[in-house]
C-alpha cells in the first residue's frame, strides 16, 4: 500500500472463518476495511468479539446472492465511505450431497451464493475501479473447483465458474490498473470444514501431504499479498493453497 492513500477493502461473508481472518489481516495492513454480512444476529455477536480483540471494521448488510441488495449496499458504502479499491469475494456456502439426491434448491442456493455473488459484487465496483485506475478483485474459490469432491457437484461447479470469470475479467481490465485473481484454498480449519462428517474429514486430511488442515491466517496472508500495490503484475492467476492436496 502507498502511504498517501488509505485504500478501502470490502470483504464479503466477513463473519465466517476465512472472512474474519481476512478482515483482521487487512486492518493490520492499514486498509479501511468494510465487513459485509448477511445475518444480523450472527453479525452482532461477531462485532462484539472483534471489538474485544481491537478490530472495529465498518459493517454493511446484504445477501450477496441478491443483485438488488448488493446494489443498495454498494451505494451506501460509496456515499458513506467512498469507492471500493479492493473487493474480496469471499462469501460462500455448502449444501453437500450426492448428485443423485441433489435438489434444485441445493443447486440454486450454492450457485447463487458462491457464483452469482461474484457477478453481483464485481459488477457494482468495476466501473469505479477502472475510473480510478486502480483495483483489486480477489475471488475465493476452492481446491474443489479444481478437483472432484464426492458430494459437491453444486459447489465444484460454482467454484470452477469463479475462476473462468476471473480469467476473462482480468483480461478485460488489465490495462486499467485493475487486477483480478482467484485463490483456491484447500481444507482450512473453519466451521464449514468442521461440519463435514468426522470420518470423511479424517480421510481427507490423510490425503493432504502437509498432514494437516490449513490455517485461516495462511489464506489471509495470500489475500494481503494480492491486495498490495506491489502485486500489480499478477492478474488472471489462480493460487492453489492446499497443503499439496492437489498439484497440477
Ligand atoms: N466417496 C465415494 N463414495 C461415497 C462417498 C465418498 N466420499 N460418500 C458417499 N459415497 C457413496 C456411498 O457409499 C453410497 O454408495 P451406494 O449408493 O453404493 O450405497 C453413495 O455414495 C451415496 O452415499 P450417501 O447416501 O451417503 O450420499 P449423500 O448424498 O448423503 O452424501 C456426503 C454423501 C455426505 C456428501 C459425503 O460424500 C461427504 O461428506 N463428502 C464430503 C464433502 C466435502 O468434502 N465437503 C467439503 C465441505 S468444506 C468446503 O467445501 C470448503 C472447501 O472449499 C474445501
mmCIF file of N, CA, C and O in Angstrom, residues 17-113:
data_model
loop_
_atom_site.group_PDB
_atom_site.id
_atom_site.type_symbol
_atom_site.label_atom_id
_atom_site.label_comp_id
_atom_site.label_asym_id
_atom_site.label_seq_id
_atom_site.Cartn_x
_atom_site.Cartn_y
_atom_site.Cartn_z
ATOM 1 N N UNK A 17 -15.205 -18.013 9.001
ATOM 2 C CA UNK A 17 -13.840 -18.293 9.468
ATOM 3 C C UNK A 17 -12.768 -17.618 8.625
ATOM 4 O O UNK A 17 -11.865 -16.946 9.150
ATOM 5 N N UNK A 18 -12.845 -17.770 7.311
ATOM 6 C CA UNK A 18 -11.842 -17.143 6.446
ATOM 7 C C UNK A 18 -12.001 -15.631 6.449
ATOM 8 O O UNK A 18 -11.018 -14.892 6.562
ATOM 9 N N UNK A 19 -13.258 -15.175 6.353
ATOM 10 C CA UNK A 19 -13.533 -13.738 6.276
ATOM 11 C C UNK A 19 -13.010 -12.999 7.502
ATOM 12 O O UNK A 19 -12.400 -11.927 7.383
ATOM 13 N N UNK A 20 -13.230 -13.567 8.660
ATOM 14 C CA UNK A 20 -12.787 -12.932 9.914
ATOM 15 C C UNK A 20 -11.287 -12.657 9.875
ATOM 16 O O UNK A 20 -10.824 -11.562 10.191
ATOM 17 N N UNK A 21 -10.547 -13.667 9.469
ATOM 18 C CA UNK A 21 -9.094 -13.535 9.452
ATOM 19 C C UNK A 21 -8.633 -12.538 8.388
ATOM 20 O O UNK A 21 -7.673 -11.796 8.581
ATOM 21 N N UNK A 22 -9.362 -12.506 7.255
ATOM 22 C CA UNK A 22 -9.017 -11.536 6.198
ATOM 23 C C UNK A 22 -9.232 -10.110 6.694
ATOM 24 O O UNK A 22 -8.422 -9.218 6.424
ATOM 25 N N UNK A 23 -10.357 -9.900 7.398
ATOM 26 C CA UNK A 23 -10.635 -8.558 7.938
ATOM 27 C C UNK A 23 -9.505 -8.138 8.875
ATOM 28 O O UNK A 23 -8.955 -7.029 8.769
ATOM 29 N N UNK A 24 -9.123 -9.043 9.764
ATOM 30 C CA UNK A 24 -8.060 -8.705 10.728
ATOM 31 C C UNK A 24 -6.757 -8.374 10.013
ATOM 32 O O UNK A 24 -6.100 -7.388 10.311
ATOM 33 N N UNK A 25 -6.408 -9.219 9.054
ATOM 34 C CA UNK A 25 -5.131 -9.034 8.374
ATOM 35 C C UNK A 25 -5.106 -7.720 7.573
ATOM 36 O O UNK A 25 -4.128 -6.954 7.624
ATOM 37 N N UNK A 26 -6.211 -7.439 6.864
ATOM 38 C CA UNK A 26 -6.241 -6.213 6.058
ATOM 39 C C UNK A 26 -6.254 -4.976 6.957
ATOM 40 O O UNK A 26 -5.650 -3.949 6.626
ATOM 41 N N UNK A 27 -6.896 -5.088 8.118
ATOM 42 C CA UNK A 27 -6.849 -3.957 9.065
ATOM 43 C C UNK A 27 -5.434 -3.799 9.610
ATOM 44 O O UNK A 27 -4.922 -2.686 9.727
ATOM 45 N N UNK A 28 -4.799 -4.908 9.930
ATOM 46 C CA UNK A 28 -3.399 -4.847 10.403
ATOM 47 C C UNK A 28 -2.500 -4.205 9.341
ATOM 48 O O UNK A 28 -1.532 -3.518 9.660
ATOM 49 N N UNK A 29 -2.832 -4.456 8.078
ATOM 50 C CA UNK A 29 -2.043 -3.895 6.970
ATOM 51 C C UNK A 29 -2.306 -2.399 6.772
ATOM 52 O O UNK A 29 -1.628 -1.763 5.964
ATOM 53 N N UNK A 30 -3.357 -1.877 7.404
ATOM 54 C CA UNK A 30 -3.631 -0.440 7.308
ATOM 55 C C UNK A 30 -4.754 -0.045 6.360
ATOM 56 O O UNK A 30 -4.973 1.139 6.117
ATOM 57 N N UNK A 31 -5.481 -1.020 5.839
ATOM 58 C CA UNK A 31 -6.610 -0.690 4.958
ATOM 59 C C UNK A 31 -7.807 -0.233 5.792
ATOM 60 O O UNK A 31 -7.944 -0.603 6.957
ATOM 61 N N UNK A 32 -8.682 0.534 5.151
ATOM 62 C CA UNK A 32 -10.006 0.809 5.708
ATOM 63 C C UNK A 32 -10.846 -0.402 5.307
ATOM 64 O O UNK A 32 -11.070 -0.620 4.104
ATOM 65 N N UNK A 33 -11.290 -1.189 6.262
ATOM 66 C CA UNK A 33 -11.941 -2.456 5.901
ATOM 67 C C UNK A 33 -13.441 -2.403 6.178
ATOM 68 O O UNK A 33 -13.881 -1.953 7.241
ATOM 69 N N UNK A 34 -14.178 -2.870 5.195
ATOM 70 C CA UNK A 34 -15.628 -2.978 5.324
ATOM 71 C C UNK A 34 -15.985 -4.451 5.353
ATOM 72 O O UNK A 34 -15.580 -5.215 4.463
ATOM 73 N N UNK A 35 -16.740 -4.825 6.375
ATOM 74 C CA UNK A 35 -17.135 -6.225 6.546
ATOM 75 C C UNK A 35 -18.586 -6.378 6.119
ATOM 76 O O UNK A 35 -19.481 -5.764 6.703
ATOM 77 N N UNK A 36 -18.796 -7.175 5.097
ATOM 78 C CA UNK A 36 -20.174 -7.470 4.678
ATOM 79 C C UNK A 36 -20.663 -8.706 5.417
ATOM 80 O O UNK A 36 -19.913 -9.652 5.630
ATOM 81 N N UNK A 37 -21.927 -8.676 5.813
ATOM 82 C CA UNK A 37 -22.524 -9.846 6.475
ATOM 83 C C UNK A 37 -23.952 -10.005 5.986
ATOM 84 O O UNK A 37 -24.550 -9.075 5.441
ATOM 85 N N UNK A 38 -24.494 -11.202 6.205
ATOM 86 C CA UNK A 38 -25.872 -11.460 5.779
ATOM 87 C C UNK A 38 -26.832 -11.462 6.974
ATOM 88 O O UNK A 38 -27.895 -10.882 6.941
ATOM 89 N N UNK A 39 -26.416 -12.124 8.069
ATOM 90 C CA UNK A 39 -27.347 -12.379 9.176
ATOM 91 C C UNK A 39 -27.029 -11.485 10.366
ATOM 92 O O UNK A 39 -25.942 -11.569 10.958
ATOM 93 N N UNK A 40 -27.993 -10.641 10.713
ATOM 94 C CA UNK A 40 -27.761 -9.628 11.749
ATOM 95 C C UNK A 40 -27.395 -10.239 13.103
ATOM 96 O O UNK A 40 -26.475 -9.757 13.776
ATOM 97 N N UNK A 41 -28.090 -11.299 13.497
ATOM 98 C CA UNK A 41 -27.835 -11.853 14.839
ATOM 99 C C UNK A 41 -26.397 -12.371 14.941
ATOM 100 O O UNK A 41 -25.695 -12.137 15.932
ATOM 101 N N UNK A 42 -25.920 -13.019 13.880
ATOM 102 C CA UNK A 42 -24.544 -13.526 13.878
ATOM 103 C C UNK A 42 -23.556 -12.349 13.867
ATOM 104 O O UNK A 42 -22.530 -12.364 14.562
ATOM 105 N N UNK A 43 -23.907 -11.320 13.102
ATOM 106 C CA UNK A 43 -23.008 -10.168 12.959
ATOM 107 C C UNK A 43 -22.855 -9.407 14.271
ATOM 108 O O UNK A 43 -21.771 -8.917 14.586
ATOM 109 N N UNK A 44 -23.944 -9.331 15.061
ATOM 110 C CA UNK A 44 -23.865 -8.613 16.347
ATOM 111 C C UNK A 44 -22.846 -9.272 17.267
ATOM 112 O O UNK A 44 -22.008 -8.594 17.869
ATOM 113 N N UNK A 45 -22.930 -10.587 17.366
ATOM 114 C CA UNK A 45 -22.001 -11.323 18.239
ATOM 115 C C UNK A 45 -20.574 -11.191 17.711
ATOM 116 O O UNK A 45 -19.616 -11.010 18.477
ATOM 117 N N UNK A 46 -20.436 -11.254 16.386
ATOM 118 C CA UNK A 46 -19.116 -11.143 15.744
ATOM 119 C C UNK A 46 -18.493 -9.783 16.013
ATOM 120 O O UNK A 46 -17.318 -9.670 16.362
ATOM 121 N N UNK A 47 -19.335 -8.737 15.881
ATOM 122 C CA UNK A 47 -18.865 -7.354 16.075
ATOM 123 C C UNK A 47 -18.294 -7.185 17.479
ATOM 124 O O UNK A 47 -17.224 -6.596 17.670
ATOM 125 N N UNK A 48 -19.030 -7.746 18.447
ATOM 126 C CA UNK A 48 -18.609 -7.640 19.851
ATOM 127 C C UNK A 48 -17.271 -8.345 20.076
ATOM 128 O O UNK A 48 -16.362 -7.815 20.706
ATOM 129 N N UNK A 49 -17.167 -9.553 19.513
ATOM 130 C CA UNK A 49 -15.950 -10.349 19.682
ATOM 131 C C UNK A 49 -14.756 -9.656 19.012
ATOM 132 O O UNK A 49 -13.660 -9.588 19.575
ATOM 133 N N UNK A 50 -14.992 -9.118 17.827
ATOM 134 C CA UNK A 50 -13.918 -8.432 17.106
ATOM 135 C C UNK A 50 -13.472 -7.181 17.874
ATOM 136 O O UNK A 50 -12.271 -6.907 17.985
ATOM 137 N N UNK A 51 -14.443 -6.438 18.399
ATOM 138 C CA UNK A 51 -14.115 -5.207 19.144
ATOM 139 C C UNK A 51 -13.265 -5.549 20.361
ATOM 140 O O UNK A 51 -12.308 -4.831 20.687
ATOM 141 N N UNK A 52 -13.598 -6.672 21.016
ATOM 142 C CA UNK A 52 -12.832 -7.094 22.204
ATOM 143 C C UNK A 52 -11.376 -7.378 21.818
ATOM 144 O O UNK A 52 -10.476 -7.262 22.648
ATOM 145 N N UNK A 53 -11.166 -7.740 20.562
ATOM 146 C CA UNK A 53 -9.797 -8.012 20.101
ATOM 147 C C UNK A 53 -9.164 -6.774 19.448
ATOM 148 O O UNK A 53 -8.079 -6.849 18.874
ATOM 149 N N UNK A 54 -9.896 -5.654 19.484
ATOM 150 C CA UNK A 54 -9.343 -4.397 18.958
ATOM 151 C C UNK A 54 -9.627 -4.133 17.490
ATOM 152 O O UNK A 54 -9.019 -3.246 16.893
ATOM 153 N N UNK A 55 -10.569 -4.877 16.891
ATOM 154 C CA UNK A 55 -10.903 -4.679 15.470
ATOM 155 C C UNK A 55 -12.328 -4.134 15.340
ATOM 156 O O UNK A 55 -13.270 -4.785 15.792
ATOM 157 N N UNK A 56 -12.451 -2.948 14.733
ATOM 158 C CA UNK A 56 -13.784 -2.365 14.560
ATOM 159 C C UNK A 56 -14.003 -1.944 13.099
ATOM 160 O O UNK A 56 -14.017 -0.758 12.782
ATOM 161 N N UNK A 57 -14.164 -2.938 12.222
ATOM 162 C CA UNK A 57 -14.413 -2.606 10.811
ATOM 163 C C UNK A 57 -15.805 -2.009 10.640
ATOM 164 O O UNK A 57 -16.692 -2.257 11.462
ATOM 165 N N UNK A 58 -15.996 -1.230 9.567
ATOM 166 C CA UNK A 58 -17.347 -0.789 9.212
ATOM 167 C C UNK A 58 -18.103 -2.028 8.774
ATOM 168 O O UNK A 58 -17.513 -2.921 8.152
ATOM 169 N N UNK A 59 -19.400 -2.075 9.072
ATOM 170 C CA UNK A 59 -20.157 -3.284 8.724
ATOM 171 C C UNK A 59 -21.380 -2.923 7.891
ATOM 172 O O UNK A 59 -22.110 -1.993 8.226
ATOM 173 N N UNK A 60 -21.587 -3.668 6.827
ATOM 174 C CA UNK A 60 -22.724 -3.428 5.931
ATOM 175 C C UNK A 60 -23.420 -4.746 5.615
ATOM 176 O O UNK A 60 -22.763 -5.720 5.239
ATOM 177 N N UNK A 61 -24.743 -4.716 5.737
ATOM 178 C CA UNK A 61 -25.530 -5.927 5.499
ATOM 179 C C UNK A 61 -25.970 -6.030 4.043
ATOM 180 O O UNK A 61 -26.363 -5.025 3.444
ATOM 181 N N UNK A 62 -25.874 -7.213 3.487
ATOM 182 C CA UNK A 62 -26.510 -7.543 2.197
ATOM 183 C C UNK A 62 -26.353 -9.030 1.975
ATOM 184 O O UNK A 62 -25.318 -9.614 2.317
ATOM 185 N N UNK A 63 -27.390 -9.621 1.422
ATOM 186 C CA UNK A 63 -27.276 -11.003 0.954
ATOM 187 C C UNK A 63 -26.640 -10.899 -0.425
ATOM 188 O O UNK A 63 -27.266 -10.410 -1.372
ATOM 189 N N UNK A 64 -25.390 -11.339 -0.545
ATOM 190 C CA UNK A 64 -24.665 -11.108 -1.804
ATOM 191 C C UNK A 64 -25.208 -11.929 -2.968
ATOM 192 O O UNK A 64 -24.831 -11.708 -4.119
ATOM 193 N N UNK A 65 -26.109 -12.871 -2.690
ATOM 194 C CA UNK A 65 -26.725 -13.611 -3.789
ATOM 195 C C UNK A 65 -27.834 -12.792 -4.460
ATOM 196 O O UNK A 65 -28.392 -13.209 -5.466
ATOM 197 N N UNK A 66 -28.151 -11.630 -3.893
ATOM 198 C CA UNK A 66 -29.250 -10.800 -4.389
ATOM 199 C C UNK A 66 -28.691 -9.506 -5.011
ATOM 200 O O UNK A 66 -28.138 -8.660 -4.306
ATOM 201 N N UNK A 67 -28.833 -9.393 -6.318
ATOM 202 C CA UNK A 67 -28.222 -8.281 -7.064
ATOM 203 C C UNK A 67 -28.680 -6.917 -6.545
ATOM 204 O O UNK A 67 -27.870 -5.996 -6.402
ATOM 205 N N UNK A 68 -29.977 -6.812 -6.264
ATOM 206 C CA UNK A 68 -30.501 -5.514 -5.807
ATOM 207 C C UNK A 68 -29.990 -5.139 -4.438
ATOM 208 O O UNK A 68 -29.611 -3.995 -4.179
ATOM 209 N N UNK A 69 -29.967 -6.128 -3.532
ATOM 210 C CA UNK A 69 -29.444 -5.851 -2.186
ATOM 211 C C UNK A 69 -27.992 -5.401 -2.261
ATOM 212 O O UNK A 69 -27.571 -4.499 -1.542
ATOM 213 N N UNK A 70 -27.225 -6.048 -3.133
ATOM 214 C CA UNK A 70 -25.806 -5.674 -3.277
ATOM 215 C C UNK A 70 -25.712 -4.241 -3.801
ATOM 216 O O UNK A 70 -24.924 -3.428 -3.300
ATOM 217 N N UNK A 71 -26.560 -3.912 -4.779
ATOM 218 C CA UNK A 71 -26.555 -2.555 -5.337
ATOM 219 C C UNK A 71 -26.829 -1.510 -4.265
ATOM 220 O O UNK A 71 -26.139 -0.483 -4.187
ATOM 221 N N UNK A 72 -27.821 -1.802 -3.407
ATOM 222 C CA UNK A 72 -28.147 -0.853 -2.334
ATOM 223 C C UNK A 72 -26.980 -0.710 -1.362
ATOM 224 O O UNK A 72 -26.649 0.394 -0.918
ATOM 225 N N UNK A 73 -26.354 -1.840 -1.038
ATOM 226 C CA UNK A 73 -25.217 -1.799 -0.109
ATOM 227 C C UNK A 73 -24.066 -0.987 -0.710
ATOM 228 O O UNK A 73 -23.454 -0.151 -0.042
ATOM 229 N N UNK A 74 -23.789 -1.220 -1.992
ATOM 230 C CA UNK A 74 -22.663 -0.534 -2.629
ATOM 231 C C UNK A 74 -22.894 0.976 -2.691
ATOM 232 O O UNK A 74 -21.973 1.768 -2.495
ATOM 233 N N UNK A 75 -24.155 1.361 -2.950
ATOM 234 C CA UNK A 75 -24.482 2.799 -2.980
ATOM 235 C C UNK A 75 -24.216 3.440 -1.631
ATOM 236 O O UNK A 75 -23.647 4.523 -1.536
ATOM 237 N N UNK A 76 -24.633 2.725 -0.588
ATOM 238 C CA UNK A 76 -24.429 3.234 0.781
ATOM 239 C C UNK A 76 -22.940 3.355 1.091
ATOM 240 O O UNK A 76 -22.483 4.363 1.634
ATOM 241 N N UNK A 77 -22.200 2.314 0.739
ATOM 242 C CA UNK A 77 -20.752 2.336 1.024
ATOM 243 C C UNK A 77 -20.099 3.499 0.289
ATOM 244 O O UNK A 77 -19.319 4.260 0.848
ATOM 245 N N UNK A 78 -20.462 3.634 -0.980
ATOM 246 C CA UNK A 78 -19.858 4.687 -1.802
ATOM 247 C C UNK A 78 -20.131 6.068 -1.199
ATOM 248 O O UNK A 78 -19.235 6.906 -1.132
ATOM 249 N N UNK A 79 -21.367 6.294 -0.732
ATOM 250 C CA UNK A 79 -21.668 7.639 -0.210
ATOM 251 C C UNK A 79 -21.137 7.822 1.214
ATOM 252 O O UNK A 79 -20.747 8.921 1.581
ATOM 253 N N UNK A 80 -21.076 6.757 1.996
ATOM 254 C CA UNK A 80 -20.647 6.921 3.395
ATOM 255 C C UNK A 80 -19.139 6.748 3.600
ATOM 256 O O UNK A 80 -18.561 7.331 4.507
ATOM 257 N N UNK A 81 -18.516 5.912 2.769
ATOM 258 C CA UNK A 81 -17.081 5.634 2.955
ATOM 259 C C UNK A 81 -16.263 6.088 1.742
ATOM 260 O O UNK A 81 -15.195 6.673 1.891
ATOM 261 N N UNK A 82 -16.788 5.816 0.563
ATOM 262 C CA UNK A 82 -16.047 6.141 -0.666
ATOM 263 C C UNK A 82 -15.975 4.909 -1.545
ATOM 264 O O UNK A 82 -16.494 3.846 -1.194
ATOM 265 N N UNK A 83 -15.332 5.043 -2.701
ATOM 266 C CA UNK A 83 -15.264 3.905 -3.621
ATOM 267 C C UNK A 83 -14.425 2.755 -3.078
ATOM 268 O O UNK A 83 -13.476 2.977 -2.306
ATOM 269 N N UNK A 84 -14.788 1.563 -3.479
ATOM 270 C CA UNK A 84 -14.061 0.367 -3.021
ATOM 271 C C UNK A 84 -12.860 0.128 -3.935
ATOM 272 O O UNK A 84 -12.994 0.108 -5.156
ATOM 273 N N UNK A 85 -11.704 -0.024 -3.323
ATOM 274 C CA UNK A 85 -10.476 -0.274 -4.083
ATOM 275 C C UNK A 85 -10.173 -1.762 -4.185
ATOM 276 O O UNK A 85 -9.571 -2.213 -5.159
ATOM 277 N N UNK A 86 -10.544 -2.482 -3.129
ATOM 278 C CA UNK A 86 -10.222 -3.913 -3.074
ATOM 279 C C UNK A 86 -11.490 -4.674 -2.711
ATOM 280 O O UNK A 86 -12.131 -4.375 -1.694
ATOM 281 N N UNK A 87 -11.848 -5.611 -3.559
ATOM 282 C CA UNK A 87 -13.035 -6.431 -3.295
ATOM 283 C C UNK A 87 -12.592 -7.871 -3.113
ATOM 284 O O UNK A 87 -11.957 -8.444 -4.001
ATOM 285 N N UNK A 88 -12.922 -8.440 -1.961
ATOM 286 C CA UNK A 88 -12.634 -9.858 -1.745
ATOM 287 C C UNK A 88 -13.966 -10.601 -1.753
ATOM 288 O O UNK A 88 -14.777 -10.469 -0.832
ATOM 289 N N UNK A 89 -14.200 -11.336 -2.842
ATOM 290 C CA UNK A 89 -15.432 -12.129 -2.968
ATOM 291 C C UNK A 89 -15.228 -13.430 -2.213
ATOM 292 O O UNK A 89 -14.779 -14.434 -2.771
ATOM 293 N N UNK A 90 -15.558 -13.378 -0.924
ATOM 294 C CA UNK A 90 -15.268 -14.499 -0.035
ATOM 295 C C UNK A 90 -16.517 -15.266 0.384
ATOM 296 O O UNK A 90 -16.434 -16.439 0.739
ATOM 297 N N UNK A 91 -17.687 -14.635 0.308
ATOM 298 C CA UNK A 91 -18.909 -15.273 0.826
ATOM 299 C C UNK A 91 -19.183 -16.583 0.092
ATOM 300 O O UNK A 91 -19.033 -16.659 -1.123
ATOM 301 N N UNK A 92 -19.563 -17.588 0.834
ATOM 302 C CA UNK A 92 -19.892 -18.857 0.200
ATOM 303 C C UNK A 92 -20.539 -19.822 1.172
ATOM 304 O O UNK A 92 -20.403 -19.679 2.389
ATOM 305 N N UNK A 93 -21.266 -20.772 0.597
ATOM 306 C CA UNK A 93 -21.943 -21.781 1.419
ATOM 307 C C UNK A 93 -21.730 -23.162 0.799
ATOM 308 O O UNK A 93 -21.354 -23.269 -0.370
ATOM 309 N N UNK A 94 -21.968 -24.185 1.586
ATOM 310 C CA UNK A 94 -22.023 -25.547 1.036
ATOM 311 C C UNK A 94 -23.416 -26.130 1.289
ATOM 312 O O UNK A 94 -24.055 -25.805 2.297
ATOM 313 N N UNK A 95 -23.866 -26.959 0.374
ATOM 314 C CA UNK A 95 -25.095 -27.756 0.549
ATOM 315 C C UNK A 95 -24.764 -29.115 -0.051
ATOM 316 O O UNK A 95 -25.227 -29.464 -1.130
ATOM 317 N N UNK A 96 -23.872 -29.861 0.640
ATOM 318 C CA UNK A 96 -23.326 -31.091 0.071
ATOM 319 C C UNK A 96 -24.360 -32.215 -0.012
ATOM 320 O O UNK A 96 -25.279 -32.298 0.800
ATOM 321 N N UNK A 97 -24.144 -33.091 -0.952
ATOM 322 C CA UNK A 97 -24.989 -34.274 -1.127
ATOM 323 C C UNK A 97 -24.707 -34.853 -2.496
ATOM 324 O O UNK A 97 -24.374 -34.105 -3.428
ATOM 325 N N UNK A 98 -24.803 -36.175 -2.605
ATOM 326 C CA UNK A 98 -24.512 -36.789 -3.898
ATOM 327 C C UNK A 98 -25.496 -36.252 -4.943
ATOM 328 O O UNK A 98 -26.638 -35.919 -4.616
ATOM 329 N N UNK A 99 -25.059 -36.175 -6.183
ATOM 330 C CA UNK A 99 -25.871 -35.538 -7.217
ATOM 331 C C UNK A 99 -27.196 -36.261 -7.422
ATOM 332 O O UNK A 99 -28.217 -35.635 -7.713
ATOM 333 N N UNK A 100 -27.181 -37.582 -7.225
ATOM 334 C CA UNK A 100 -28.418 -38.344 -7.435
ATOM 335 C C UNK A 100 -29.525 -37.893 -6.491
ATOM 336 O O UNK A 100 -30.707 -38.087 -6.759
ATOM 337 N N UNK A 101 -29.116 -37.305 -5.355
ATOM 338 C CA UNK A 101 -30.113 -36.838 -4.369
ATOM 339 C C UNK A 101 -30.255 -35.318 -4.372
ATOM 340 O O UNK A 101 -31.057 -34.777 -3.618
ATOM 341 N N UNK A 102 -29.458 -34.638 -5.188
ATOM 342 C CA UNK A 102 -29.406 -33.172 -5.057
ATOM 343 C C UNK A 102 -30.686 -32.508 -5.554
ATOM 344 O O UNK A 102 -31.100 -32.705 -6.696
ATOM 345 N N UNK A 103 -31.282 -31.712 -4.692
ATOM 346 C CA UNK A 103 -32.493 -30.992 -5.089
ATOM 347 C C UNK A 103 -32.108 -29.744 -5.877
ATOM 348 O O UNK A 103 -30.980 -29.248 -5.765
ATOM 349 N N UNK A 104 -33.070 -29.212 -6.627
ATOM 350 C CA UNK A 104 -32.817 -27.968 -7.352
ATOM 351 C C UNK A 104 -32.469 -26.858 -6.365
ATOM 352 O O UNK A 104 -31.586 -26.031 -6.630
ATOM 353 N N UNK A 105 -33.143 -26.859 -5.205
ATOM 354 C CA UNK A 105 -32.895 -25.794 -4.214
ATOM 355 C C UNK A 105 -31.434 -25.774 -3.784
ATOM 356 O O UNK A 105 -30.817 -24.710 -3.670
ATOM 357 N N UNK A 106 -30.857 -26.955 -3.573
ATOM 358 C CA UNK A 106 -29.443 -27.013 -3.138
ATOM 359 C C UNK A 106 -28.491 -26.531 -4.229
ATOM 360 O O UNK A 106 -27.472 -25.901 -3.956
ATOM 361 N N UNK A 107 -28.821 -26.874 -5.452
ATOM 362 C CA UNK A 107 -28.034 -26.394 -6.594
ATOM 363 C C UNK A 107 -28.126 -24.870 -6.691
ATOM 364 O O UNK A 107 -27.128 -24.160 -6.768
ATOM 365 N N UNK A 108 -29.355 -24.398 -6.648
ATOM 366 C CA UNK A 108 -29.656 -22.979 -6.830
ATOM 367 C C UNK A 108 -29.022 -22.111 -5.741
ATOM 368 O O UNK A 108 -28.386 -21.092 -6.022
ATOM 369 N N UNK A 109 -29.160 -22.553 -4.487
ATOM 370 C CA UNK A 109 -28.608 -21.769 -3.366
ATOM 371 C C UNK A 109 -27.093 -21.632 -3.493
ATOM 372 O O UNK A 109 -26.526 -20.560 -3.281
ATOM 373 N N UNK A 110 -26.446 -22.729 -3.835
ATOM 374 C CA UNK A 110 -24.976 -22.712 -3.906
ATOM 375 C C UNK A 110 -24.499 -21.877 -5.094
ATOM 376 O O UNK A 110 -23.569 -21.077 -4.966
ATOM 377 N N UNK A 111 -25.161 -22.043 -6.242
ATOM 378 C CA UNK A 111 -24.755 -21.233 -7.403
ATOM 379 C C UNK A 111 -24.977 -19.748 -7.137
ATOM 380 O O UNK A 111 -24.130 -18.907 -7.471
ATOM 381 N N UNK A 112 -26.097 -19.421 -6.510
ATOM 382 C CA UNK A 112 -26.399 -18.005 -6.264
ATOM 383 C C UNK A 112 -25.455 -17.403 -5.227
ATOM 384 O O UNK A 112 -24.952 -16.289 -5.396
ATOM 385 N N UNK A 113 -25.202 -18.144 -4.152
ATOM 386 C CA UNK A 113 -24.365 -17.581 -3.082
ATOM 387 C C UNK A 113 -22.887 -17.552 -3.457
ATOM 388 O O UNK A 113 -22.152 -16.664 -3.033
#
